[in-house]
PDB file of C-alpha atoms and ligand atoms in Angstrom:
ATOM      1  CA  UNK A  23     -32.294 -28.376 -13.766  1.00 85.00           C
ATOM      2  CA  UNK A  24     -30.678 -28.847 -10.385  1.00 95.00           C
ATOM      3  CA  UNK A  25     -32.409 -27.295  -7.395  1.00 97.00           C
ATOM      4  CA  UNK A  26     -31.140 -23.736  -6.891  1.00 98.00           C
ATOM      5  CA  UNK A  27     -29.969 -22.502  -3.495  1.00 98.00           C
ATOM      6  CA  UNK A  28     -29.670 -18.802  -2.666  1.00 98.00           C
ATOM      7  CA  UNK A  29     -26.490 -17.714  -0.873  1.00 98.00           C
ATOM      8  CA  UNK A  30     -25.709 -14.051  -0.393  1.00 97.00           C
ATOM      9  CA  UNK A  31     -27.636 -12.804  -3.410  1.00 97.00           C
ATOM     10  CA  UNK A  32     -26.561 -15.537  -5.841  1.00 98.00           C
ATOM     11  CA  UNK A  33     -28.139 -18.802  -6.919  1.00 98.00           C
ATOM     12  CA  UNK A  34     -26.096 -22.026  -6.980  1.00 98.00           C
ATOM     13  CA  UNK A  35     -26.842 -25.584  -8.035  1.00 98.00           C
ATOM     14  CA  UNK A  36     -27.605 -27.635  -4.930  1.00 97.00           C
ATOM     15  CA  UNK A  37     -24.282 -29.517  -5.109  1.00 97.00           C
ATOM     16  CA  UNK A  38     -22.306 -26.272  -5.439  1.00 98.00           C
ATOM     17  CA  UNK A  39     -24.116 -24.444  -2.635  1.00 98.00           C
ATOM     18  CA  UNK A  40     -21.327 -24.211  -0.058  1.00 98.00           C
ATOM     19  CA  UNK A  41     -20.033 -21.884   2.626  1.00 97.00           C
ATOM     20  CA  UNK A  42     -16.695 -21.518   4.371  1.00 98.00           C
ATOM     21  CA  UNK A  43     -15.517 -24.008   6.998  1.00 98.00           C
ATOM     22  CA  UNK A  44     -14.480 -20.882   8.945  1.00 98.00           C
ATOM     23  CA  UNK A  45     -18.087 -19.712   9.154  1.00 98.00           C
ATOM     24  CA  UNK A  46     -19.033 -19.355  12.810  1.00 98.00           C
ATOM     25  CA  UNK A  47     -22.425 -20.855  11.950  1.00 98.00           C
ATOM     26  CA  UNK A  48     -20.523 -24.126  11.517  1.00 98.00           C
ATOM     27  CA  UNK A  49     -17.786 -23.602  14.093  1.00 98.00           C
ATOM     28  CA  UNK A  50     -20.055 -22.478  16.935  1.00 98.00           C
ATOM     29  CA  UNK A  51     -23.685 -22.741  15.823  1.00 98.00           C
ATOM     30  CA  UNK A  52     -23.546 -18.941  15.756  1.00 98.00           C
ATOM     31  CA  UNK A  53     -26.487 -17.942  13.617  1.00 98.00           C
ATOM     32  CA  UNK A  54     -30.270 -18.111  13.323  1.00 98.00           C
ATOM     33  CA  UNK A  55     -32.801 -19.848  11.114  1.00 98.00           C
ATOM     34  CA  UNK A  56     -36.441 -20.239  10.127  1.00 98.00           C
ATOM     35  CA  UNK A  57     -38.437 -23.126   8.670  1.00 98.00           C
ATOM     36  CA  UNK A  58     -41.487 -22.134   6.638  1.00 98.00           C
ATOM     37  CA  UNK A  59     -44.040 -23.641   4.287  1.00 98.00           C
ATOM     38  CA  UNK A  60     -45.532 -22.492   1.026  1.00 98.00           C
ATOM     39  CA  UNK A  61     -48.986 -23.506  -0.095  1.00 97.00           C
ATOM     40  CA  UNK A  62     -50.012 -22.983  -3.730  1.00 96.00           C
ATOM     41  CA  UNK A  63     -47.058 -20.654  -4.217  1.00 95.00           C
ATOM     42  CA  UNK A  64     -47.755 -18.479  -1.165  1.00 97.00           C
ATOM     43  CA  UNK A  65     -45.536 -18.601   1.922  1.00 98.00           C
ATOM     44  CA  UNK A  66     -47.619 -19.151   5.059  1.00 98.00           C
ATOM     45  CA  UNK A  67     -47.259 -16.153   7.419  1.00 98.00           C
ATOM     46  CA  UNK A  68     -44.027 -14.996   5.793  1.00 98.00           C
ATOM     47  CA  UNK A  69     -44.035 -11.663   7.633  1.00 98.00           C
ATOM     48  CA  UNK A  70     -44.286 -13.406  11.016  1.00 98.00           C
ATOM     49  CA  UNK A  71     -41.382 -15.689  10.130  1.00 98.00           C
ATOM     50  CA  UNK A  72     -39.304 -12.693   9.035  1.00 99.00           C
ATOM     51  CA  UNK A  73     -40.136 -10.847  12.250  1.00 98.00           C
ATOM     52  CA  UNK A  74     -39.103 -13.878  14.306  1.00 98.00           C
ATOM     53  CA  UNK A  75     -35.872 -14.264  12.318  1.00 99.00           C
ATOM     54  CA  UNK A  76     -35.049 -10.601  12.859  1.00 98.00           C
ATOM     55  CA  UNK A  77     -35.843 -10.918  16.586  1.00 98.00           C
ATOM     56  CA  UNK A  78     -33.641 -14.023  16.872  1.00 98.00           C
ATOM     57  CA  UNK A  79     -30.819 -12.170  15.113  1.00 98.00           C
ATOM     58  CA  UNK A  80     -31.238  -9.119  17.323  1.00 98.00           C
ATOM     59  CA  UNK A  81     -31.079 -11.296  20.434  1.00 98.00           C
ATOM     60  CA  UNK A  82     -27.656 -12.572  19.401  1.00 98.00           C
ATOM     61  CA  UNK A  83     -26.506  -9.133  18.161  1.00 98.00           C
ATOM     62  CA  UNK A  84     -26.347 -10.255  14.541  1.00 98.00           C
ATOM     63  CA  UNK A  85     -27.194  -7.670  11.907  1.00 98.00           C
ATOM     64  CA  UNK A  86     -28.956  -9.271   8.952  1.00 98.00           C
ATOM     65  CA  UNK A  87     -27.283  -7.645   5.932  1.00 98.00           C
ATOM     66  CA  UNK A  88     -30.442  -7.263   3.806  1.00 98.00           C
ATOM     67  CA  UNK A  89     -33.859  -5.740   4.418  1.00 98.00           C
ATOM     68  CA  UNK A  90     -36.977  -7.745   5.201  1.00 98.00           C
ATOM     69  CA  UNK A  91     -38.411  -6.682   1.836  1.00 98.00           C
ATOM     70  CA  UNK A  92     -35.308  -7.975   0.035  1.00 98.00           C
ATOM     71  CA  UNK A  93     -35.492 -11.237   1.992  1.00 98.00           C
ATOM     72  CA  UNK A  94     -39.176 -11.682   1.132  1.00 98.00           C
ATOM     73  CA  UNK A  95     -38.398 -11.036  -2.537  1.00 98.00           C
ATOM     74  CA  UNK A  96     -35.490 -13.491  -2.474  1.00 98.00           C
ATOM     75  CA  UNK A  97     -37.678 -16.178  -0.873  1.00 98.00           C
ATOM     76  CA  UNK A  98     -40.372 -15.792  -3.509  1.00 98.00           C
ATOM     77  CA  UNK A  99     -37.814 -15.634  -6.347  1.00 98.00           C
ATOM     78  CA  UNK A 100     -36.055 -18.797  -5.118  1.00 98.00           C
ATOM     79  CA  UNK A 101     -39.352 -20.670  -4.892  1.00 98.00           C
ATOM     80  CA  UNK A 102     -40.258 -19.529  -8.395  1.00 98.00           C
ATOM     81  CA  UNK A 103     -36.896 -20.442  -9.949  1.00 98.00           C
ATOM     82  CA  UNK A 104     -37.273 -23.933  -8.497  1.00 98.00           C
ATOM     83  CA  UNK A 105     -40.903 -24.237  -9.588  1.00 98.00           C
ATOM     84  CA  UNK A 106     -41.953 -25.028  -6.020  1.00 98.00           C
ATOM     85  CA  UNK A 107     -45.527 -24.175  -5.097  1.00 97.00           C
ATOM     86  CA  UNK A 108     -46.131 -26.497  -2.154  1.00 96.00           C
ATOM     87  CA  UNK A 109     -42.826 -26.695  -0.379  1.00 97.00           C
ATOM     88  CA  UNK A 110     -40.516 -26.111   2.487  1.00 97.00           C
ATOM     89  CA  UNK A 111     -38.271 -23.075   2.924  1.00 98.00           C
ATOM     90  CA  UNK A 112     -35.252 -22.895   5.219  1.00 98.00           C
ATOM     91  CA  UNK A 113     -33.806 -19.445   5.920  1.00 98.00           C
ATOM     92  CA  UNK A 114     -30.383 -19.378   7.537  1.00 98.00           C
ATOM     93  CA  UNK A 115     -28.299 -16.399   8.571  1.00 98.00           C
ATOM     94  CA  UNK A 116     -24.823 -17.256   9.845  1.00 98.00           C
ATOM     95  CA  UNK A 117     -22.354 -15.033  11.675  1.00 98.00           C
ATOM     96  CA  UNK A 118     -20.029 -15.354   8.677  1.00 98.00           C
ATOM     97  CA  UNK A 119     -16.438 -16.537   8.253  1.00 98.00           C
ATOM     98  CA  UNK A 120     -13.967 -15.558  10.927  1.00 96.00           C
ATOM     99  CA  UNK A 121     -11.001 -16.636  12.977  1.00 95.00           C
ATOM    100  CA  UNK A 122     -10.748 -19.802  15.077  1.00 95.00           C
ATOM    101  CA  UNK A 123     -12.019 -18.053  18.173  1.00 95.00           C
ATOM    102  CA  UNK A 124     -15.435 -17.238  19.585  1.00 96.00           C
ATOM    103  CA  UNK A 125     -15.190 -13.491  19.021  1.00 95.00           C
ATOM    104  CA  UNK A 126     -18.077 -12.552  16.715  1.00 96.00           C
ATOM    105  CA  UNK A 127     -16.358  -9.227  16.048  1.00 95.00           C
ATOM    106  CA  UNK A 128     -13.663 -11.097  14.177  1.00 96.00           C
ATOM    107  CA  UNK A 129     -16.040 -12.392  11.517  1.00 96.00           C
ATOM    108  CA  UNK A 130     -17.223 -10.756   8.344  1.00 94.00           C
ATOM    109  CA  UNK A 131     -20.032 -11.229   5.848  1.00 95.00           C
ATOM    110  CA  UNK A 132     -22.939 -12.936   7.571  1.00 97.00           C
ATOM    111  CA  UNK A 133     -24.254 -15.453   5.042  1.00 98.00           C
ATOM    112  CA  UNK A 134     -27.909 -15.332   4.067  1.00 98.00           C
ATOM    113  CA  UNK A 135     -28.995 -18.743   2.798  1.00 98.00           C
ATOM    114  CA  UNK A 136     -32.371 -19.732   1.339  1.00 98.00           C
ATOM    115  CA  UNK A 137     -33.023 -23.408   0.671  1.00 98.00           C
ATOM    116  CA  UNK A 138     -36.324 -24.386  -0.893  1.00 98.00           C
ATOM    117  CA  UNK A 139     -37.364 -27.960  -1.354  1.00 97.00           C
ATOM    118  CA  UNK A 140     -40.299 -30.239  -1.865  1.00 95.00           C
ATOM    119  CA  UNK A 141     -41.863 -30.958   1.469  1.00 90.00           C
ATOM    120  CA  UNK A 142     -41.542 -34.383   3.029  1.00 81.00           C
ATOM    121  CA  UNK A 143     -44.504 -34.739   5.334  1.00 80.00           C
ATOM    122  CA  UNK A 144     -44.958 -37.191   8.165  1.00 87.00           C
ATOM    123  CA  UNK A 145     -46.725 -40.305   6.894  1.00 92.00           C
ATOM    124  CA  UNK A 146     -50.502 -39.869   6.514  1.00 93.00           C
ATOM    125  CA  UNK A 147     -51.205 -42.619   9.083  1.00 95.00           C
ATOM    126  CA  UNK A 148     -49.750 -40.421  11.844  1.00 95.00           C
ATOM    127  CA  UNK A 149     -52.391 -37.789  11.105  1.00 97.00           C
ATOM    128  CA  UNK A 150     -55.170 -40.365  10.966  1.00 97.00           C
ATOM    129  CA  UNK A 151     -54.140 -42.534  13.914  1.00 98.00           C
ATOM    130  CA  UNK A 152     -52.101 -40.058  15.970  1.00 98.00           C
ATOM    131  CA  UNK A 153     -48.571 -40.107  17.320  1.00 98.00           C
ATOM    132  CA  UNK A 154     -47.077 -41.794  20.304  1.00 98.00           C
ATOM    133  CA  UNK A 155     -44.484 -39.692  22.130  1.00 98.00           C
ATOM    134  CA  UNK A 156     -42.302 -40.059  25.211  1.00 98.00           C
ATOM    135  CA  UNK A 157     -40.899 -37.538  27.685  1.00 98.00           C
ATOM    136  CA  UNK A 158     -37.192 -36.950  27.138  1.00 98.00           C
ATOM    137  CA  UNK A 159     -34.877 -36.806  30.139  1.00 98.00           C
ATOM    138  CA  UNK A 160     -33.004 -33.948  28.443  1.00 98.00           C
ATOM    139  CA  UNK A 161     -34.299 -30.686  29.968  1.00 98.00           C
ATOM    140  CA  UNK A 162     -35.205 -27.863  27.579  1.00 98.00           C
ATOM    141  CA  UNK A 163     -32.556 -25.125  27.571  1.00 98.00           C
ATOM    142  CA  UNK A 164     -32.837 -22.844  30.584  1.00 98.00           C
ATOM    143  CA  UNK A 165     -34.169 -19.520  29.231  1.00 98.00           C
ATOM    144  CA  UNK A 166     -31.484 -17.643  31.160  1.00 97.00           C
ATOM    145  CA  UNK A 167     -28.778 -19.743  29.480  1.00 97.00           C
ATOM    146  CA  UNK A 168     -30.002 -19.902  25.883  1.00 97.00           C
ATOM    147  CA  UNK A 169     -33.549 -18.684  25.466  1.00 98.00           C
ATOM    148  CA  UNK A 170     -35.645 -21.132  23.386  1.00 98.00           C
ATOM    149  CA  UNK A 171     -37.348 -18.051  21.871  1.00 98.00           C
ATOM    150  CA  UNK A 172     -34.154 -17.638  19.836  1.00 98.00           C
ATOM    151  CA  UNK A 173     -34.308 -19.968  16.844  1.00 98.00           C
ATOM    152  CA  UNK A 174     -30.543 -20.386  16.781  1.00 98.00           C
ATOM    153  CA  UNK A 175     -28.348 -22.729  14.773  1.00 98.00           C
ATOM    154  CA  UNK A 176     -27.483 -24.510  18.003  1.00 97.00           C
ATOM    155  CA  UNK A 177     -30.222 -27.140  18.166  1.00 98.00           C
ATOM    156  CA  UNK A 178     -28.284 -29.751  20.139  1.00 98.00           C
ATOM    157  CA  UNK A 179     -30.684 -29.488  23.076  1.00 98.00           C
ATOM    158  CA  UNK A 180     -33.524 -30.540  20.772  1.00 98.00           C
ATOM    159  CA  UNK A 181     -31.421 -33.148  18.977  1.00 98.00           C
ATOM    160  CA  UNK A 182     -30.477 -34.847  22.257  1.00 98.00           C
ATOM    161  CA  UNK A 183     -34.173 -35.098  23.130  1.00 98.00           C
ATOM    162  CA  UNK A 184     -35.022 -36.260  19.609  1.00 98.00           C
ATOM    163  CA  UNK A 185     -32.466 -39.082  19.956  1.00 98.00           C
ATOM    164  CA  UNK A 186     -34.248 -40.213  23.104  1.00 98.00           C
ATOM    165  CA  UNK A 187     -37.563 -40.165  21.248  1.00 98.00           C
ATOM    166  CA  UNK A 188     -36.154 -42.139  18.334  1.00 98.00           C
ATOM    167  CA  UNK A 189     -34.644 -44.697  20.707  1.00 98.00           C
ATOM    168  CA  UNK A 190     -38.138 -45.248  22.094  1.00 98.00           C
ATOM    169  CA  UNK A 191     -39.519 -45.612  18.555  1.00 98.00           C
ATOM    170  CA  UNK A 192     -41.144 -42.152  18.521  1.00 97.00           C
ATOM    171  CA  UNK A 193     -40.673 -39.347  15.986  1.00 96.00           C
ATOM    172  CA  UNK A 194     -41.225 -36.646  18.596  1.00 98.00           C
ATOM    173  CA  UNK A 195     -40.376 -36.278  22.273  1.00 98.00           C
ATOM    174  CA  UNK A 196     -41.829 -34.093  25.004  1.00 99.00           C
ATOM    175  CA  UNK A 197     -39.405 -31.733  26.712  1.00 99.00           C
ATOM    176  CA  UNK A 198     -39.827 -30.345  30.222  1.00 98.00           C
ATOM    177  CA  UNK A 199     -38.268 -27.090  31.357  1.00 98.00           C
ATOM    178  CA  UNK A 200     -35.842 -26.584  34.239  1.00 98.00           C
ATOM    179  CA  UNK A 201     -38.818 -26.412  36.638  1.00 98.00           C
ATOM    180  CA  UNK A 202     -40.169 -29.754  35.416  1.00 98.00           C
ATOM    181  CA  UNK A 203     -43.064 -28.082  33.606  1.00 98.00           C
ATOM    182  CA  UNK A 204     -44.171 -29.065  30.123  1.00 99.00           C
ATOM    183  CA  UNK A 205     -42.329 -26.890  27.595  1.00 99.00           C
ATOM    184  CA  UNK A 206     -42.647 -28.202  24.040  1.00 98.00           C
ATOM    185  CA  UNK A 207     -41.514 -30.998  21.753  1.00 98.00           C
ATOM    186  CA  UNK A 208     -38.201 -31.038  19.860  1.00 98.00           C
ATOM    187  CA  UNK A 209     -39.582 -29.220  16.815  1.00 98.00           C
ATOM    188  CA  UNK A 210     -43.239 -28.661  17.672  1.00 98.00           C
ATOM    189  CA  UNK A 211     -45.373 -26.876  20.264  1.00 98.00           C
ATOM    190  CA  UNK A 212     -47.817 -28.841  22.408  1.00 99.00           C
ATOM    191  CA  UNK A 213     -51.520 -28.354  23.169  1.00 99.00           C
ATOM    192  CA  UNK A 214     -53.922 -30.165  25.478  1.00 99.00           C
ATOM    193  CA  UNK A 215     -57.712 -30.239  25.452  1.00 98.00           C
ATOM    194  CA  UNK A 216     -59.374 -30.575  28.845  1.00 98.00           C
ATOM    195  CA  UNK A 217     -63.035 -29.923  29.619  1.00 97.00           C
ATOM    196  CA  UNK A 218     -63.489 -28.270  26.221  1.00 96.00           C
ATOM    197  CA  UNK A 219     -60.684 -25.748  26.845  1.00 98.00           C
ATOM    198  CA  UNK A 220     -57.439 -25.535  24.919  1.00 98.00           C
ATOM    199  CA  UNK A 221     -54.344 -25.423  27.115  1.00 99.00           C
ATOM    200  CA  UNK A 222     -50.771 -24.665  26.093  1.00 99.00           C
ATOM    201  CA  UNK A 223     -47.613 -23.641  27.965  1.00 98.00           C
ATOM    202  CA  UNK A 224     -46.943 -19.887  28.053  1.00 98.00           C
ATOM    203  CA  UNK A 225     -43.910 -18.262  26.452  1.00 96.00           C
ATOM    204  CA  UNK A 226     -42.158 -18.014  29.805  1.00 96.00           C
ATOM    205  CA  UNK A 227     -42.192 -21.805  30.137  1.00 98.00           C
ATOM    206  CA  UNK A 228     -39.147 -21.571  27.834  1.00 98.00           C
ATOM    207  CA  UNK A 229     -40.500 -22.378  24.386  1.00 98.00           C
ATOM    208  CA  UNK A 230     -40.211 -21.240  20.822  1.00 98.00           C
ATOM    209  CA  UNK A 231     -43.245 -19.070  20.130  1.00 98.00           C
ATOM    210  CA  UNK A 232     -44.479 -21.107  17.199  1.00 98.00           C
ATOM    211  CA  UNK A 233     -46.175 -19.425  14.290  1.00 98.00           C
ATOM    212  CA  UNK A 234     -48.417 -22.446  13.835  1.00 98.00           C
ATOM    213  CA  UNK A 235     -49.146 -22.261  17.600  1.00 98.00           C
ATOM    214  CA  UNK A 236     -50.326 -18.652  17.207  1.00 98.00           C
ATOM    215  CA  UNK A 237     -52.444 -19.553  14.173  1.00 98.00           C
ATOM    216  CA  UNK A 238     -54.106 -22.447  16.030  1.00 98.00           C
ATOM    217  CA  UNK A 239     -54.819 -20.250  19.055  1.00 98.00           C
ATOM    218  CA  UNK A 240     -56.543 -17.743  16.753  1.00 98.00           C
ATOM    219  CA  UNK A 241     -58.519 -20.496  15.028  1.00 98.00           C
ATOM    220  CA  UNK A 242     -59.652 -21.976  18.343  1.00 98.00           C
ATOM    221  CA  UNK A 243     -60.705 -18.584  19.703  1.00 98.00           C
ATOM    222  CA  UNK A 244     -62.613 -17.949  16.465  1.00 98.00           C
ATOM    223  CA  UNK A 245     -64.360 -21.304  16.920  1.00 98.00           C
ATOM    224  CA  UNK A 246     -65.509 -20.291  20.410  1.00 98.00           C
ATOM    225  CA  UNK A 247     -62.994 -22.469  22.264  1.00 98.00           C
ATOM    226  CA  UNK A 248     -61.426 -20.901  25.352  1.00 98.00           C
ATOM    227  CA  UNK A 249     -57.625 -20.855  24.972  1.00 98.00           C
ATOM    228  CA  UNK A 250     -55.474 -20.667  28.098  1.00 98.00           C
ATOM    229  CA  UNK A 251     -51.702 -20.339  28.299  1.00 98.00           C
ATOM    230  CA  UNK A 252     -50.702 -21.843  31.603  1.00 98.00           C
ATOM    231  CA  UNK A 253     -48.062 -23.830  33.368  1.00 98.00           C
ATOM    232  CA  UNK A 254     -48.665 -27.547  32.699  1.00 98.00           C
ATOM    233  CA  UNK A 255     -47.236 -30.655  34.314  1.00 98.00           C
ATOM    234  CA  UNK A 256     -46.767 -34.130  32.943  1.00 98.00           C
ATOM    235  CA  UNK A 257     -49.797 -35.065  35.029  1.00 98.00           C
ATOM    236  CA  UNK A 258     -51.900 -32.581  33.030  1.00 98.00           C
ATOM    237  CA  UNK A 259     -50.780 -34.313  29.848  1.00 98.00           C
ATOM    238  CA  UNK A 260     -51.631 -37.785  31.157  1.00 98.00           C
ATOM    239  CA  UNK A 261     -55.157 -36.788  32.201  1.00 98.00           C
ATOM    240  CA  UNK A 262     -55.944 -34.603  29.161  1.00 98.00           C
ATOM    241  CA  UNK A 263     -58.910 -35.444  26.940  1.00 98.00           C
ATOM    242  CA  UNK A 264     -56.834 -34.725  23.834  1.00 98.00           C
ATOM    243  CA  UNK A 265     -53.308 -33.731  22.889  1.00 98.00           C
ATOM    244  CA  UNK A 266     -51.802 -32.422  19.663  1.00 98.00           C
ATOM    245  CA  UNK A 267     -48.648 -30.797  18.340  1.00 98.00           C
ATOM    246  CA  UNK A 268     -48.187 -27.827  16.019  1.00 98.00           C
ATOM    247  CA  UNK A 269     -45.299 -26.835  13.759  1.00 98.00           C
ATOM    248  CA  UNK A 270     -44.595 -25.498  10.294  1.00 97.00           C
ATOM    249  CA  UNK A 271     -43.584 -28.938   9.065  1.00 95.00           C
ATOM    250  CA  UNK A 272     -46.131 -31.033  10.984  1.00 96.00           C
ATOM    251  CA  UNK A 273     -49.023 -28.490  10.846  1.00 97.00           C
ATOM    252  CA  UNK A 274     -51.468 -29.923  13.434  1.00 98.00           C
ATOM    253  CA  UNK A 275     -50.869 -33.543  14.401  1.00 98.00           C
ATOM    254  CA  UNK A 276     -52.707 -35.609  17.031  1.00 98.00           C
ATOM    255  CA  UNK A 277     -50.903 -37.323  19.916  1.00 98.00           C
ATOM    256  CA  UNK A 278     -52.664 -40.406  21.263  1.00 98.00           C
ATOM    257  CA  UNK A 279     -50.104 -41.874  23.640  1.00 98.00           C
ATOM    258  CA  UNK A 280     -47.586 -40.234  25.992  1.00 98.00           C
ATOM    259  CA  UNK A 281     -45.124 -42.321  28.037  1.00 98.00           C
ATOM    260  CA  UNK A 282     -47.161 -45.401  27.212  1.00 98.00           C
ATOM    261  CA  UNK A 283     -50.410 -43.910  28.555  1.00 98.00           C
ATOM    262  CA  UNK A 284     -53.316 -43.482  26.148  1.00 98.00           C
ATOM    263  CA  UNK A 285     -54.530 -39.873  26.024  1.00 98.00           C
ATOM    264  CA  UNK A 286     -58.319 -39.639  26.325  1.00 97.00           C
ATOM    265  CA  UNK A 287     -59.841 -42.408  24.240  1.00 96.00           C
ATOM    266  CA  UNK A 288     -56.450 -43.177  22.677  1.00 97.00           C
ATOM    267  CA  UNK A 289     -57.612 -41.864  19.300  1.00 98.00           C
ATOM    268  CA  UNK A 290     -57.516 -38.359  17.755  1.00 98.00           C
ATOM    269  CA  UNK A 291     -60.258 -36.372  19.507  1.00 98.00           C
ATOM    270  CA  UNK A 292     -62.973 -34.120  18.047  1.00 98.00           C
ATOM    271  CA  UNK A 293     -61.395 -30.782  18.998  1.00 98.00           C
ATOM    272  CA  UNK A 294     -58.070 -31.862  17.473  1.00 98.00           C
ATOM    273  CA  UNK A 295     -59.738 -33.051  14.276  1.00 98.00           C
ATOM    274  CA  UNK A 296     -61.743 -29.824  14.012  1.00 98.00           C
ATOM    275  CA  UNK A 297     -58.580 -27.700  14.425  1.00 98.00           C
ATOM    276  CA  UNK A 298     -56.689 -29.861  11.909  1.00 98.00           C
ATOM    277  CA  UNK A 299     -59.456 -29.163   9.391  1.00 98.00           C
ATOM    278  CA  UNK A 300     -59.543 -25.441  10.193  1.00 98.00           C
ATOM    279  CA  UNK A 301     -55.763 -25.162   9.901  1.00 98.00           C
ATOM    280  CA  UNK A 302     -55.799 -27.006   6.601  1.00 96.00           C
ATOM    281  CA  UNK A 303     -58.378 -24.544   5.279  1.00 97.00           C
ATOM    282  CA  UNK A 304     -56.487 -21.511   6.586  1.00 97.00           C
ATOM    283  CA  UNK A 305     -53.155 -22.597   5.122  1.00 96.00           C
ATOM    284  CA  UNK A 306     -54.637 -23.436   1.751  1.00 90.00           C
ATOM    285  CA  UNK A 307     -56.994 -20.429   1.495  1.00 84.00           C
TER     286      UNK A 307
HETATM  287  N1  PXG B 423     -40.671 -25.561  18.850  1.00 69.18           N
HETATM  288  C1  PXG B 423     -39.447 -25.723  18.318  1.00 69.18           C
HETATM  289  C2  PXG B 423     -38.315 -26.022  19.205  1.00 69.18           C
HETATM  290  C3  PXG B 423     -39.278 -25.586  16.934  1.00 69.18           C
HETATM  291  O1  PXG B 423     -38.061 -25.728  16.393  1.00 69.18           O
HETATM  292  C4  PXG B 423     -41.650 -25.177  16.717  1.00 69.18           C
HETATM  293  C5  PXG B 423     -41.743 -25.294  18.088  1.00 69.18           C
HETATM  294  C6  PXG B 423     -42.874 -24.840  15.928  1.00 69.18           C
HETATM  295  O2  PXG B 423     -42.794 -23.491  15.426  1.00 69.18           O
HETATM  296  P1  PXG B 423     -43.498 -23.043  14.070  1.00 69.18           P
HETATM  297  O3  PXG B 423     -43.213 -21.599  13.992  1.00 69.18           O
HETATM  298  O4  PXG B 423     -42.881 -23.835  12.967  1.00 69.18           O
HETATM  299  O5  PXG B 423     -44.942 -23.329  14.220  1.00 69.18           O
HETATM  300  C7  PXG B 423     -40.390 -25.325  16.120  1.00 69.18           C
HETATM  301  C8  PXG B 423     -40.245 -25.175  14.639  1.00 69.18           C
HETATM  302  C9  PXG B 423     -37.178 -28.689  10.733  1.00 69.18           C
HETATM  303  C10 PXG B 423     -38.196 -27.714  11.140  1.00 69.18           C
HETATM  304  O6  PXG B 423     -36.881 -28.759   9.552  1.00 69.18           O
HETATM  305  C11 PXG B 423     -38.311 -27.325  12.448  1.00 69.18           C
HETATM  306  C12 PXG B 423     -39.257 -26.400  12.802  1.00 69.18           C
HETATM  307  C13 PXG B 423     -40.081 -25.874  11.868  1.00 69.18           C
HETATM  308  C14 PXG B 423     -39.960 -26.264  10.552  1.00 69.18           C
HETATM  309  C15 PXG B 423     -39.003 -27.199  10.177  1.00 69.18           C
HETATM  310  O7  PXG B 423     -36.662 -29.400  11.587  1.00 69.18           O
HETATM  311  N2  PXG B 423     -39.319 -26.061  14.101  1.00 69.18           N
END
């Protein structure tokens, strides 16, 4: 059976899962999304993802046409129909079809889309040997222009930085904010280890408040590691003992080289490896 995609309360075969070319999600990137993972049939931190989706929608004055309970049910039903236990879930809510003009008031029927699929992980060697990343010249969106806390369908800022990373042969790229401070990567949050402490940029650095980020901060605190959210510079990254990224897709992944400089010993460090193991246990518990 073809993979089933949920759109507006109905299931469609993957190749027939389509929405209008007049949808403002397509015309203007006017909408919000979430990317989540399921482990052994259970969605990791589903409620937190729903809360973030609802917050993103509220920030752009988009009313999600179903309740959180109905969304949770639809997510679980779609996973079940597709027989996916360890997978990836993409939630999308668009502004809906409208006229050829920006006015969101001239749209109707926001589309709720749930795509579930088998997860394609980064190659195992990246987790064992660590990633190399570069700093992108594309600045992260200014929070006063388009706040990175909103997980909106307009991801061009991240895509431009990703292109720079790819050009340099890297699968991720570091993004700085408008003040030149470390913000995050194109689809992952960043952490440093320095003197046994875990450091990560605060929300007001202009980042997406990652759900994996929050989970890792809890795990580190539980393991007796001091976690500090503070403004970080590229210099802090270069002189860190360890560096790693977090995200729903990547989980926890070591970074061993930034802008051609080895981080610490140039291999995944002990704190990173310990948190990778703890996250793995948490997600699969
Ligand atoms: N920063 C940005 C800009 C993101 O888009 C994260 C950090 C990590 O957040 P979570 O909540 O996942 O820990 C993200 C998340 C995809 C994909 O398919 C992207 C994300 C998550 C899952 C899938 O590109 N981005």
